[in-house]
Amino acid sequence: MKHLLALLTAALAHPALAACPAETPEDPRRAVLMDQVRVAQSNDEARLLTNQLWEIWANAPDDHAQDILDEGLQRRSYGDLAGARVAFDALIDYCPNYAEGYNQRAFLAFMQGQHSSAIPDLERAVELAPDHFAALTGLALAQLGEGAVELGQDTLRRALEMNPWLPERRFLDAQVEQGTDL
């Protein structure tokens, strides 16, 4: 963990890596895929389209940001949640306008049952990428987990407008009690 922190700190201090690109070109596939998932005719079709959207969402603004994101994802997959958190914190510090950094850090909090700490990151992810229905779904689940049922239901409805096949649709209009594991 100390090695990861030292590596990320040194990399961020490097003059060539001082700032994440302010703007990155939008992937032209994104709008098309969003339109297609909205009208998908089956769960399988929607899942394939969503997988393609994940490729876009997880495409960081530059190589350095991609390396940090990949490090965080790899550490999370190995169960090193603390190391993943360090990586996602570094990603957000480096690229504060990259929605996926916030979404992934929120997912870590959600995995640990910390719904309330996931909410601000998910709100920021949705602010940066309003069509990121996965982040919006995460926000809905965190809100439901905190007992904000009406707000969570409204947020989930917004996500379902973008992708009506989301598996979390089962929580729509369900009676969700505060503290329920979602």
Coordinates of C-alpha atoms in Angstrom, one line a residue:
M1 CA 0.0 0.0 0.0
K2 CA 2.8 2.4 0.8
H3 CA 4.4 1.5 -2.5
L4 CA 1.2 2.3 -4.4
L5 CA 0.8 5.7 -2.6
A6 CA 4.4 6.6 -3.2
L7 CA 4.1 5.6 -6.9
L8 CA 0.9 7.7 -7.4
T9 CA 2.3 10.7 -5.5
A10 CA 5.5 10.6 -7.5
A11 CA 3.6 10.3 -10.8
L12 CA 1.3 13.2 -9.9
A13 CA 4.3 15.4 -9.1
H14 CA 5.8 14.8 -12.5
P15 CA 5.5 18.0 -14.6
A16 CA 4.3 16.2 -17.7
L17 CA 1.4 14.7 -15.6
A18 CA 0.5 17.8 -13.7
A19 CA -3.0 18.1 -15.1
C20 CA -5.6 15.9 -16.6
P21 CA -6.8 17.0 -20.0
A22 CA -9.4 19.7 -19.4
E23 CA -11.6 18.3 -22.2
T24 CA -11.6 15.1 -24.0
P25 CA -13.5 14.4 -27.2
E26 CA -16.8 12.6 -26.7
D27 CA -16.9 9.1 -28.2
P28 CA -19.3 9.3 -31.1
R29 CA -20.6 5.8 -30.2
R30 CA -22.0 7.1 -26.8
A31 CA -25.0 8.9 -28.1
V32 CA -25.9 6.1 -30.5
L33 CA -25.5 3.4 -27.8
M34 CA -27.6 5.5 -25.4
D35 CA -30.4 5.7 -28.0
Q36 CA -30.1 2.0 -28.7
V37 CA -30.2 0.9 -25.1
R38 CA -33.3 3.1 -24.5
V39 CA -35.2 1.1 -27.1
A40 CA -33.6 -2.3 -26.7
Q41 CA -36.1 -5.2 -27.2
S42 CA -34.6 -7.6 -24.7
N43 CA -32.5 -7.9 -21.6
D44 CA -29.7 -9.5 -23.6
E45 CA -29.6 -6.7 -26.2
A46 CA -29.6 -4.1 -23.4
R47 CA -26.7 -5.9 -21.6
L48 CA -24.6 -6.0 -24.8
L49 CA -25.2 -2.3 -25.4
T50 CA -24.4 -1.5 -21.7
N51 CA -21.1 -3.4 -21.9
Q52 CA -20.2 -1.2 -24.8
L53 CA -21.1 1.9 -22.8
W54 CA -18.9 0.6 -19.9
E55 CA -16.0 0.5 -22.4
I56 CA -16.6 4.2 -23.0
W57 CA -17.2 5.2 -19.4
A58 CA -14.0 3.4 -18.4
N59 CA -11.9 5.1 -21.1
A60 CA -10.0 7.6 -19.0
P61 CA -9.0 11.0 -20.4
D62 CA -5.3 10.1 -20.8
D63 CA -2.9 7.3 -20.3
H64 CA -1.9 8.3 -16.8
A65 CA -5.5 8.4 -15.7
Q66 CA -6.1 5.1 -17.4
D67 CA -3.2 3.5 -15.5
I68 CA -4.6 4.8 -12.2
L69 CA -8.1 3.6 -13.0
D70 CA -6.9 0.2 -14.0
E71 CA -4.8 0.0 -10.8
G72 CA -7.9 0.7 -8.7
L73 CA -10.0 -1.7 -10.6
Q74 CA -7.4 -4.4 -10.3
R75 CA -6.9 -3.8 -6.6
R76 CA -10.6 -4.0 -6.0
S77 CA -10.9 -7.3 -8.0
Y78 CA -8.2 -8.7 -5.7
G79 CA -10.1 -7.5 -2.6
D80 CA -7.6 -4.8 -1.8
L81 CA -10.3 -2.2 -1.1
A82 CA -7.9 0.1 0.8
G83 CA -5.5 0.1 -2.1
A84 CA -8.3 0.6 -4.6
R85 CA -9.5 3.6 -2.6
V86 CA -6.0 5.2 -2.7
A87 CA -6.0 4.7 -6.5
F88 CA -9.5 6.2 -7.0
D89 CA -8.6 9.1 -4.7
A90 CA -5.5 9.8 -6.8
L91 CA -7.6 9.5 -10.0
I92 CA -10.1 12.1 -8.7
D93 CA -7.3 14.4 -7.5
Y94 CA -5.7 14.1 -11.0
C95 CA -8.9 14.2 -13.1
P96 CA -11.6 15.9 -11.0
N97 CA -13.9 16.2 -14.1
Y98 CA -13.8 12.4 -14.9
A99 CA -17.1 10.9 -13.8
E100 CA -15.9 7.3 -13.6
G101 CA -13.4 8.2 -10.9
Y102 CA -16.2 9.2 -8.6
N103 CA -18.4 6.3 -9.7
Q104 CA -15.7 3.8 -8.9
R105 CA -14.9 5.3 -5.5
A106 CA -18.6 5.3 -4.7
F107 CA -18.9 1.7 -5.6
L108 CA -16.2 0.9 -3.1
A109 CA -18.2 2.7 -0.4
F110 CA -21.3 0.9 -1.5
M111 CA -19.5 -2.5 -1.3
Q112 CA -18.7 -1.7 2.3
G113 CA -22.3 -0.7 3.2
Q114 CA -21.4 3.0 3.4
H115 CA -24.3 4.3 1.4
S116 CA -24.1 7.8 2.8
S117 CA -20.5 8.3 1.8
A118 CA -21.2 6.9 -1.7
I119 CA -23.9 9.5 -2.3
P120 CA -21.8 12.7 -2.9
D121 CA -19.5 10.8 -5.3
L122 CA -22.5 9.4 -7.2
E123 CA -24.1 12.9 -7.3
R124 CA -20.8 14.3 -8.8
A125 CA -20.5 11.5 -11.3
V126 CA -24.1 12.1 -12.5
E127 CA -23.4 15.9 -12.6
L128 CA -20.4 15.2 -14.8
A129 CA -22.1 12.5 -17.0
P130 CA -25.9 13.0 -16.8
D131 CA -26.5 9.9 -19.0
H132 CA -24.3 7.6 -16.9
F133 CA -27.3 5.4 -15.9
A134 CA -25.0 3.1 -14.0
A135 CA -24.0 5.9 -11.6
L136 CA -27.6 7.1 -11.4
T137 CA -28.6 3.5 -10.5
G138 CA -25.9 3.4 -7.8
L139 CA -27.2 6.7 -6.5
A140 CA -30.8 5.4 -6.4
L141 CA -29.6 2.3 -4.4
A142 CA -27.6 4.4 -2.0
Q143 CA -30.6 6.6 -1.4
L144 CA -32.8 3.6 -0.8
G145 CA -30.2 2.2 1.5
E146 CA -30.3 5.4 3.5
G147 CA -34.0 5.2 3.8
A148 CA -34.7 8.0 1.3
V149 CA -37.3 5.8 -0.4
E150 CA -39.2 8.4 -2.4
L151 CA -36.0 10.1 -3.6
G152 CA -34.4 6.7 -4.4
Q153 CA -37.5 5.7 -6.4
D154 CA -37.4 8.9 -8.4
T155 CA -33.7 8.5 -9.1
L156 CA -34.2 4.9 -10.2
R157 CA -37.0 6.0 -12.5
R158 CA -34.6 8.5 -14.2
A159 CA -32.1 5.7 -14.7
L160 CA -34.8 3.4 -16.1
E161 CA -35.8 6.0 -18.6
M162 CA -32.3 5.6 -20.1
N163 CA -32.2 1.8 -19.8
P164 CA -35.5 0.1 -19.0
W165 CA -33.7 -3.3 -18.7
L166 CA -31.6 -2.4 -15.6
P167 CA -31.7 -5.4 -13.2
E168 CA -32.3 -2.9 -10.3
R169 CA -35.8 -2.3 -11.8
R170 CA -36.9 -4.9 -9.3
F171 CA -36.5 -2.2 -6.6
L172 CA -38.9 0.1 -8.3
D173 CA -41.9 0.7 -6.0
A174 CA -40.6 -2.0 -3.7
Q175 CA -40.9 -1.3 0.0
V176 CA -37.3 -0.7 1.0
E177 CA -36.4 -0.1 4.6
Q178 CA -33.5 1.8 5.9
G179 CA -30.5 -0.4 6.4
T180 CA -31.6 -3.0 4.0
D181 CA -28.8 -4.7 2.1
L182 CA -29.4 -3.9 -1.6

